[in-house]
């Protein structure tokens, strides 16, 4: 399963790139505006900076509501950098825009997906990726992971090549469940990625190894004295 960061924060992205495990980035208007406020940079400048930093794809979202406007924005985003995947939102206008963009060879990711039916329609419109939001479903008392299970099974049944990008991830268990279900990608906040690295037994184990090694070192120093 590919691991994406769900952020526009340049520092977080740089850190994950340096860890050597990052496959791509997703952004949305909320995340991008946060970074624009933090850095006082323009949206396009941030998007380009992310593209230069990351090896894989970078998802950038359109903000128009009308399909021809979404297409215009999508073309502009795609022309910005070859790594950009255009995020279009679910709905009739979004489906029309996705169809046009994908028929022009522009990769699209249909976002704000909350049901398997929406994912099926996005795939039929030619989306390269679908982004079901599991955390927001869980927040309402629905099982977000059940939607992932359905989408993965339906796409498998019909050999649909659209990739399932699990979005709105809130904690490391979501990542494990997404991987067990065979999702293609999990996109997560940096805090979740950090939690995936950590385990208290790893820290305890490492401390014990190093303490024992230090003791052996001081023993080694003492051995020549003992043999004199
Ligand atoms: C996906 O691309 C979205 O940006 C994101 O996962 C939404 O997550 P949230 O529900 O935590 O805002």
PDB file of C-alpha atoms and ligand atoms in Angstrom:
ATOM      1  CA  UNK A   1       0.000   0.000   0.000  1.00  0.00           C
ATOM      2  CA  UNK A   2       1.272   3.453  -0.899  1.00  0.00           C
ATOM      3  CA  UNK A   3       1.594   6.033   1.862  1.00  0.00           C
ATOM      4  CA  UNK A   4       0.664   9.650   1.177  1.00  0.00           C
ATOM      5  CA  UNK A   5       0.796  12.638   3.509  1.00  0.00           C
ATOM      6  CA  UNK A   6      -2.414  14.631   3.788  1.00  0.00           C
ATOM      7  CA  UNK A   7      -0.919  18.074   4.296  1.00  0.00           C
ATOM      8  CA  UNK A   8       0.402  21.159   2.526  1.00  0.00           C
ATOM      9  CA  UNK A   9       2.893  21.831   5.333  1.00  0.00           C
ATOM     10  CA  UNK A  10       6.291  22.013   3.621  1.00  0.00           C
ATOM     11  CA  UNK A  11       8.209  21.162   6.803  1.00  0.00           C
ATOM     12  CA  UNK A  12       6.144  18.031   7.455  1.00  0.00           C
ATOM     13  CA  UNK A  13       6.504  16.926   3.831  1.00  0.00           C
ATOM     14  CA  UNK A  14      10.277  17.521   3.908  1.00  0.00           C
ATOM     15  CA  UNK A  15      10.549  15.397   7.081  1.00  0.00           C
ATOM     16  CA  UNK A  16       8.587  12.489   5.590  1.00  0.00           C
ATOM     17  CA  UNK A  17      10.589  12.664   2.343  1.00  0.00           C
ATOM     18  CA  UNK A  18      13.778  12.403   4.418  1.00  0.00           C
ATOM     19  CA  UNK A  19      12.436   9.286   6.157  1.00  0.00           C
ATOM     20  CA  UNK A  20      12.386   7.666   2.700  1.00  0.00           C
ATOM     21  CA  UNK A  21       8.856   6.258   2.911  1.00  0.00           C
ATOM     22  CA  UNK A  22       6.665   8.838   1.188  1.00  0.00           C
ATOM     23  CA  UNK A  23       4.816   7.927  -2.018  1.00  0.00           C
ATOM     24  CA  UNK A  24       2.817  11.116  -2.546  1.00  0.00           C
ATOM     25  CA  UNK A  25       0.874  14.020  -1.095  1.00  0.00           C
ATOM     26  CA  UNK A  26      -2.773  15.043  -0.951  1.00  0.00           C
ATOM     27  CA  UNK A  27      -3.875  18.594  -0.283  1.00  0.00           C
ATOM     28  CA  UNK A  28      -7.269  20.237  -0.116  1.00  0.00           C
ATOM     29  CA  UNK A  29      -8.362  23.902   0.065  1.00  0.00           C
ATOM     30  CA  UNK A  30      -8.431  23.799   3.890  1.00  0.00           C
ATOM     31  CA  UNK A  31      -4.889  22.407   4.157  1.00  0.00           C
ATOM     32  CA  UNK A  32      -3.544  24.734   1.471  1.00  0.00           C
ATOM     33  CA  UNK A  33      -5.054  27.864   3.029  1.00  0.00           C
ATOM     34  CA  UNK A  34      -3.531  26.859   6.384  1.00  0.00           C
ATOM     35  CA  UNK A  35      -0.079  26.705   4.789  1.00  0.00           C
ATOM     36  CA  UNK A  36      -0.675  29.990   2.915  1.00  0.00           C
ATOM     37  CA  UNK A  37      -1.447  31.664   6.258  1.00  0.00           C
ATOM     38  CA  UNK A  38       1.539  30.036   7.961  1.00  0.00           C
ATOM     39  CA  UNK A  39       4.102  30.901   5.271  1.00  0.00           C
ATOM     40  CA  UNK A  40       2.478  33.950   3.600  1.00  0.00           C
ATOM     41  CA  UNK A  41       3.149  32.220   0.248  1.00  0.00           C
ATOM     42  CA  UNK A  42       0.828  31.957  -2.777  1.00  0.00           C
ATOM     43  CA  UNK A  43      -1.025  28.688  -3.426  1.00  0.00           C
ATOM     44  CA  UNK A  44       0.817  27.961  -6.688  1.00  0.00           C
ATOM     45  CA  UNK A  45       4.205  28.608  -5.063  1.00  0.00           C
ATOM     46  CA  UNK A  46       3.423  26.074  -2.313  1.00  0.00           C
ATOM     47  CA  UNK A  47       2.100  23.506  -4.788  1.00  0.00           C
ATOM     48  CA  UNK A  48       5.246  23.825  -6.912  1.00  0.00           C
ATOM     49  CA  UNK A  49       7.488  23.554  -3.873  1.00  0.00           C
ATOM     50  CA  UNK A  50       5.717  20.325  -2.859  1.00  0.00           C
ATOM     51  CA  UNK A  51       6.128  18.932  -6.401  1.00  0.00           C
ATOM     52  CA  UNK A  52       9.863  19.655  -6.372  1.00  0.00           C
ATOM     53  CA  UNK A  53      10.234  17.885  -3.025  1.00  0.00           C
ATOM     54  CA  UNK A  54       8.141  14.728  -3.475  1.00  0.00           C
ATOM     55  CA  UNK A  55       8.998  11.817  -5.765  1.00  0.00           C
ATOM     56  CA  UNK A  56       5.423  10.636  -6.351  1.00  0.00           C
ATOM     57  CA  UNK A  57       2.179  12.398  -7.210  1.00  0.00           C
ATOM     58  CA  UNK A  58       0.870  15.617  -5.657  1.00  0.00           C
ATOM     59  CA  UNK A  59      -2.889  16.077  -5.426  1.00  0.00           C
ATOM     60  CA  UNK A  60      -4.193  19.607  -5.920  1.00  0.00           C
ATOM     61  CA  UNK A  61      -7.907  20.386  -5.678  1.00  0.00           C
ATOM     62  CA  UNK A  62     -10.106  22.601  -7.851  1.00  0.00           C
ATOM     63  CA  UNK A  63     -12.337  25.088  -6.052  1.00  0.00           C
ATOM     64  CA  UNK A  64     -14.963  25.812  -8.735  1.00  0.00           C
ATOM     65  CA  UNK A  65     -18.449  24.369  -8.584  1.00  0.00           C
ATOM     66  CA  UNK A  66     -19.361  24.434 -12.255  1.00  0.00           C
ATOM     67  CA  UNK A  67     -17.963  21.731 -14.544  1.00  0.00           C
ATOM     68  CA  UNK A  68     -16.432  23.926 -17.284  1.00  0.00           C
ATOM     69  CA  UNK A  69     -14.770  26.057 -14.596  1.00  0.00           C
ATOM     70  CA  UNK A  70     -13.469  22.895 -12.886  1.00  0.00           C
ATOM     71  CA  UNK A  71     -12.036  21.760 -16.236  1.00  0.00           C
ATOM     72  CA  UNK A  72     -10.332  25.129 -16.770  1.00  0.00           C
ATOM     73  CA  UNK A  73      -8.851  25.007 -13.258  1.00  0.00           C
ATOM     74  CA  UNK A  74      -7.888  21.354 -13.661  1.00  0.00           C
ATOM     75  CA  UNK A  75      -6.032  22.017 -16.914  1.00  0.00           C
ATOM     76  CA  UNK A  76      -4.200  24.903 -15.269  1.00  0.00           C
ATOM     77  CA  UNK A  77      -3.193  22.748 -12.279  1.00  0.00           C
ATOM     78  CA  UNK A  78      -2.070  19.873 -14.498  1.00  0.00           C
ATOM     79  CA  UNK A  79       0.041  22.265 -16.577  1.00  0.00           C
ATOM     80  CA  UNK A  80       1.758  23.549 -13.427  1.00  0.00           C
ATOM     81  CA  UNK A  81       3.733  20.325 -12.893  1.00  0.00           C
ATOM     82  CA  UNK A  82       3.719  16.786 -14.287  1.00  0.00           C
ATOM     83  CA  UNK A  83       3.339  15.320 -10.788  1.00  0.00           C
ATOM     84  CA  UNK A  84      -0.008  17.012 -10.188  1.00  0.00           C
ATOM     85  CA  UNK A  85      -3.181  14.942  -9.973  1.00  0.00           C
ATOM     86  CA  UNK A  86      -6.312  17.104 -10.170  1.00  0.00           C
ATOM     87  CA  UNK A  87      -8.803  16.611  -7.351  1.00  0.00           C
ATOM     88  CA  UNK A  88     -12.398  17.091  -8.473  1.00  0.00           C
ATOM     89  CA  UNK A  89     -15.309  16.836  -6.063  1.00  0.00           C
ATOM     90  CA  UNK A  90     -18.130  14.324  -6.191  1.00  0.00           C
ATOM     91  CA  UNK A  91     -21.393  15.500  -7.772  1.00  0.00           C
ATOM     92  CA  UNK A  92     -22.835  15.807 -11.271  1.00  0.00           C
ATOM     93  CA  UNK A  93     -20.630  18.774 -12.220  1.00  0.00           C
ATOM     94  CA  UNK A  94     -17.611  16.983 -10.766  1.00  0.00           C
ATOM     95  CA  UNK A  95     -18.352  13.822 -12.747  1.00  0.00           C
ATOM     96  CA  UNK A  96     -18.643  15.825 -15.978  1.00  0.00           C
ATOM     97  CA  UNK A  97     -15.370  17.622 -15.273  1.00  0.00           C
ATOM     98  CA  UNK A  98     -13.642  14.341 -14.391  1.00  0.00           C
ATOM     99  CA  UNK A  99     -14.822  12.787 -17.662  1.00  0.00           C
ATOM    100  CA  UNK A 100     -13.474  15.710 -19.717  1.00  0.00           C
ATOM    101  CA  UNK A 101     -10.161  15.940 -17.880  1.00  0.00           C
ATOM    102  CA  UNK A 102      -9.519  12.202 -17.945  1.00  0.00           C
ATOM    103  CA  UNK A 103     -10.337  12.008 -21.667  1.00  0.00           C
ATOM    104  CA  UNK A 104      -7.593  14.632 -22.162  1.00  0.00           C
ATOM    105  CA  UNK A 105      -5.146  12.376 -20.319  1.00  0.00           C
ATOM    106  CA  UNK A 106      -5.183  14.466 -17.113  1.00  0.00           C
ATOM    107  CA  UNK A 107      -5.096  12.314 -13.981  1.00  0.00           C
ATOM    108  CA  UNK A 108      -7.957  12.986 -11.586  1.00  0.00           C
ATOM    109  CA  UNK A 109      -8.833  12.062  -8.021  1.00  0.00           C
ATOM    110  CA  UNK A 110     -12.534  12.324  -7.135  1.00  0.00           C
ATOM    111  CA  UNK A 111     -12.784  13.516  -3.571  1.00  0.00           C
ATOM    112  CA  UNK A 112     -15.534  13.833  -0.942  1.00  0.00           C
ATOM    113  CA  UNK A 113     -16.664  10.251  -1.563  1.00  0.00           C
ATOM    114  CA  UNK A 114     -18.808   8.718   1.167  1.00  0.00           C
ATOM    115  CA  UNK A 115     -20.395   5.685  -0.523  1.00  0.00           C
ATOM    116  CA  UNK A 116     -19.493   2.808  -2.826  1.00  0.00           C
ATOM    117  CA  UNK A 117     -21.993   4.092  -5.403  1.00  0.00           C
ATOM    118  CA  UNK A 118     -20.194   7.427  -5.579  1.00  0.00           C
ATOM    119  CA  UNK A 119     -16.886   5.599  -6.037  1.00  0.00           C
ATOM    120  CA  UNK A 120     -18.351   3.470  -8.846  1.00  0.00           C
ATOM    121  CA  UNK A 121     -19.594   6.576 -10.676  1.00  0.00           C
ATOM    122  CA  UNK A 122     -16.227   8.309 -10.232  1.00  0.00           C
ATOM    123  CA  UNK A 123     -14.482   5.282 -11.744  1.00  0.00           C
ATOM    124  CA  UNK A 124     -16.934   5.265 -14.673  1.00  0.00           C
ATOM    125  CA  UNK A 125     -16.139   8.934 -15.292  1.00  0.00           C
ATOM    126  CA  UNK A 126     -12.496   7.915 -15.674  1.00  0.00           C
ATOM    127  CA  UNK A 127     -11.071   9.028 -12.314  1.00  0.00           C
ATOM    128  CA  UNK A 128      -7.580   7.660 -11.703  1.00  0.00           C
ATOM    129  CA  UNK A 129      -8.234   7.698  -7.936  1.00  0.00           C
ATOM    130  CA  UNK A 130     -11.231   7.828  -5.606  1.00  0.00           C
ATOM    131  CA  UNK A 131     -10.961   9.350  -2.131  1.00  0.00           C
ATOM    132  CA  UNK A 132     -13.476   7.916   0.341  1.00  0.00           C
ATOM    133  CA  UNK A 133     -13.376   9.868   3.651  1.00  0.00           C
ATOM    134  CA  UNK A 134     -13.493   7.293   6.417  1.00  0.00           C
ATOM    135  CA  UNK A 135     -12.863   9.497   9.481  1.00  0.00           C
ATOM    136  CA  UNK A 136     -15.762  11.807   8.677  1.00  0.00           C
ATOM    137  CA  UNK A 137     -18.043   8.746   8.285  1.00  0.00           C
ATOM    138  CA  UNK A 138     -16.841   7.343  11.629  1.00  0.00           C
ATOM    139  CA  UNK A 139     -17.529  10.761  13.207  1.00  0.00           C
ATOM    140  CA  UNK A 140     -21.202  10.356  12.243  1.00  0.00           C
ATOM    141  CA  UNK A 141     -21.401   6.845  13.665  1.00  0.00           C
ATOM    142  CA  UNK A 142     -21.086   5.097  10.286  1.00  0.00           C
ATOM    143  CA  UNK A 143     -18.420   2.484   9.577  1.00  0.00           C
ATOM    144  CA  UNK A 144     -16.007   4.224   7.216  1.00  0.00           C
ATOM    145  CA  UNK A 145     -14.013   1.025   6.694  1.00  0.00           C
ATOM    146  CA  UNK A 146     -17.120  -0.808   5.471  1.00  0.00           C
ATOM    147  CA  UNK A 147     -17.273   1.630   2.549  1.00  0.00           C
ATOM    148  CA  UNK A 148     -13.621   0.847   1.760  1.00  0.00           C
ATOM    149  CA  UNK A 149     -14.366  -2.889   1.865  1.00  0.00           C
ATOM    150  CA  UNK A 150     -17.261  -2.434  -0.581  1.00  0.00           C
ATOM    151  CA  UNK A 151     -15.270  -0.252  -2.984  1.00  0.00           C
ATOM    152  CA  UNK A 152     -12.267  -2.611  -3.031  1.00  0.00           C
ATOM    153  CA  UNK A 153     -14.552  -5.605  -3.674  1.00  0.00           C
ATOM    154  CA  UNK A 154     -16.526  -3.856  -6.445  1.00  0.00           C
ATOM    155  CA  UNK A 155     -13.360  -2.623  -8.181  1.00  0.00           C
ATOM    156  CA  UNK A 156     -11.913  -6.145  -7.949  1.00  0.00           C
ATOM    157  CA  UNK A 157     -15.121  -7.706  -9.336  1.00  0.00           C
ATOM    158  CA  UNK A 158     -14.973  -5.592 -12.469  1.00  0.00           C
ATOM    159  CA  UNK A 159     -11.187  -5.198 -12.723  1.00  0.00           C
ATOM    160  CA  UNK A 160     -11.562  -1.424 -12.403  1.00  0.00           C
ATOM    161  CA  UNK A 161      -8.126   0.176 -12.462  1.00  0.00           C
ATOM    162  CA  UNK A 162      -9.122   3.298 -10.458  1.00  0.00           C
ATOM    163  CA  UNK A 163      -7.032   3.341  -7.272  1.00  0.00           C
ATOM    164  CA  UNK A 164      -8.697   3.419  -3.862  1.00  0.00           C
ATOM    165  CA  UNK A 165      -7.138   6.234  -1.846  1.00  0.00           C
ATOM    166  CA  UNK A 166      -8.314   6.012   1.761  1.00  0.00           C
ATOM    167  CA  UNK A 167      -8.704   9.571   3.073  1.00  0.00           C
ATOM    168  CA  UNK A 168      -9.695  11.298   6.305  1.00  0.00           C
ATOM    169  CA  UNK A 169      -7.547   8.899   8.312  1.00  0.00           C
ATOM    170  CA  UNK A 170      -7.510   9.701  12.022  1.00  0.00           C
ATOM    171  CA  UNK A 171      -5.268   7.077  13.674  1.00  0.00           C
ATOM    172  CA  UNK A 172      -2.830   4.205  12.935  1.00  0.00           C
ATOM    173  CA  UNK A 173      -5.544   1.513  13.178  1.00  0.00           C
ATOM    174  CA  UNK A 174      -7.221   3.072  10.150  1.00  0.00           C
ATOM    175  CA  UNK A 175      -3.980   2.495   8.216  1.00  0.00           C
ATOM    176  CA  UNK A 176      -3.773  -1.176   9.229  1.00  0.00           C
ATOM    177  CA  UNK A 177      -7.421  -1.772   8.317  1.00  0.00           C
ATOM    178  CA  UNK A 178      -6.983  -0.030   4.951  1.00  0.00           C
ATOM    179  CA  UNK A 179      -3.963  -2.244   4.186  1.00  0.00           C
ATOM    180  CA  UNK A 180      -5.794  -5.417   5.285  1.00  0.00           C
ATOM    181  CA  UNK A 181      -8.642  -4.565   2.930  1.00  0.00           C
ATOM    182  CA  UNK A 182      -6.230  -4.132   0.025  1.00  0.00           C
ATOM    183  CA  UNK A 183      -6.685  -0.380  -0.495  1.00  0.00           C
ATOM    184  CA  UNK A 184      -4.104   1.075  -2.882  1.00  0.00           C
ATOM    185  CA  UNK A 185      -3.188   4.185  -0.889  1.00  0.00           C
ATOM    186  CA  UNK A 186      -3.670   5.625   2.595  1.00  0.00           C
ATOM    187  CA  UNK A 187      -3.298   9.385   3.010  1.00  0.00           C
ATOM    188  CA  UNK A 188      -2.768  10.640   6.532  1.00  0.00           C
ATOM    189  CA  UNK A 189      -1.822  13.629   8.661  1.00  0.00           C
ATOM    190  CA  UNK A 190       1.846  13.807   9.704  1.00  0.00           C
ATOM    191  CA  UNK A 191       0.845  13.039  13.330  1.00  0.00           C
ATOM    192  CA  UNK A 192      -0.556   9.637  12.270  1.00  0.00           C
ATOM    193  CA  UNK A 193       2.598   8.852  10.289  1.00  0.00           C
ATOM    194  CA  UNK A 194       4.692   9.651  13.371  1.00  0.00           C
ATOM    195  CA  UNK A 195       2.521   7.338  15.491  1.00  0.00           C
ATOM    196  CA  UNK A 196       3.062   4.518  12.981  1.00  0.00           C
ATOM    197  CA  UNK A 197       6.813   4.669  13.637  1.00  0.00           C
ATOM    198  CA  UNK A 198       6.579   4.525  17.393  1.00  0.00           C
ATOM    199  CA  UNK A 199       6.115   1.619  19.796  1.00  0.00           C
ATOM    200  CA  UNK A 200       6.979   1.819  23.525  1.00  0.00           C
ATOM    201  CA  UNK A 201       8.524  -1.685  23.404  1.00  0.00           C
ATOM    202  CA  UNK A 202      10.900  -0.494  20.658  1.00  0.00           C
ATOM    203  CA  UNK A 203      12.085   2.367  22.915  1.00  0.00           C
ATOM    204  CA  UNK A 204      12.393   0.101  25.991  1.00  0.00           C
ATOM    205  CA  UNK A 205      14.174  -2.585  23.964  1.00  0.00           C
ATOM    206  CA  UNK A 206      16.658  -0.128  22.459  1.00  0.00           C
ATOM    207  CA  UNK A 207      17.425   1.411  25.851  1.00  0.00           C
ATOM    208  CA  UNK A 208      18.086  -2.068  27.309  1.00  0.00           C
ATOM    209  CA  UNK A 209      20.378  -3.042  24.396  1.00  0.00           C
ATOM    210  CA  UNK A 210      22.384   0.173  24.749  1.00  0.00           C
ATOM    211  CA  UNK A 211      22.610  -0.065  28.554  1.00  0.00           C
ATOM    212  CA  UNK A 212      23.899  -3.654  28.280  1.00  0.00           C
ATOM    213  CA  UNK A 213      26.375  -2.603  25.591  1.00  0.00           C
ATOM    214  CA  UNK A 214      27.665   0.228  27.813  1.00  0.00           C
ATOM    215  CA  UNK A 215      28.074  -2.241  30.715  1.00  0.00           C
ATOM    216  CA  UNK A 216      30.037  -4.620  28.446  1.00  0.00           C
ATOM    217  CA  UNK A 217      32.270  -1.678  27.445  1.00  0.00           C
ATOM    218  CA  UNK A 218      33.123  -0.859  31.068  1.00  0.00           C
ATOM    219  CA  UNK A 219      33.727  -4.591  31.705  1.00  0.00           C
ATOM    220  CA  UNK A 220      36.152  -4.680  28.772  1.00  0.00           C
ATOM    221  CA  UNK A 221      38.038  -1.762  30.330  1.00  0.00           C
ATOM    222  CA  UNK A 222      38.262  -3.685  33.621  1.00  0.00           C
ATOM    223  CA  UNK A 223      39.416  -7.025  32.132  1.00  0.00           C
ATOM    224  CA  UNK A 224      43.084  -6.002  31.522  1.00  0.00           C
ATOM    225  CA  UNK A 225      43.273  -4.818  35.153  1.00  0.00           C
ATOM    226  CA  UNK A 226      41.903  -8.130  36.415  1.00  0.00           C
ATOM    227  CA  UNK A 227      44.408 -10.158  34.364  1.00  0.00           C
ATOM    228  CA  UNK A 228      47.447  -8.096  35.510  1.00  0.00           C
TER     229      UNK A 228
HETATM  230  C1  LIG B   1      -8.244  13.899   1.412  1.00  0.00           C
HETATM  231  O1  LIG B   1      -7.607  14.094   0.424  1.00  0.00           O
HETATM  232  C2  LIG B   1      -8.661  14.941   2.361  1.00  0.00           C
HETATM  233  O2  LIG B   1      -7.757  16.016   2.212  1.00  0.00           O
HETATM  234  C3  LIG B   1      -8.587  14.557   3.788  1.00  0.00           C
HETATM  235  O3  LIG B   1      -8.177  13.228   3.969  1.00  0.00           O
HETATM  236  C4  LIG B   1      -9.730  14.984   4.629  1.00  0.00           C
HETATM  237  O4  LIG B   1      -9.479  14.606   5.960  1.00  0.00           O
HETATM  238  P1  LIG B   1     -10.225  15.244   7.217  1.00  0.00           P
HETATM  239  O5  LIG B   1     -11.560  14.590   7.351  1.00  0.00           O
HETATM  240  O6  LIG B   1      -9.334  14.909   8.365  1.00  0.00           O
HETATM  241  O7  LIG B   1     -10.319  16.724   6.968  1.00  0.00           O
END
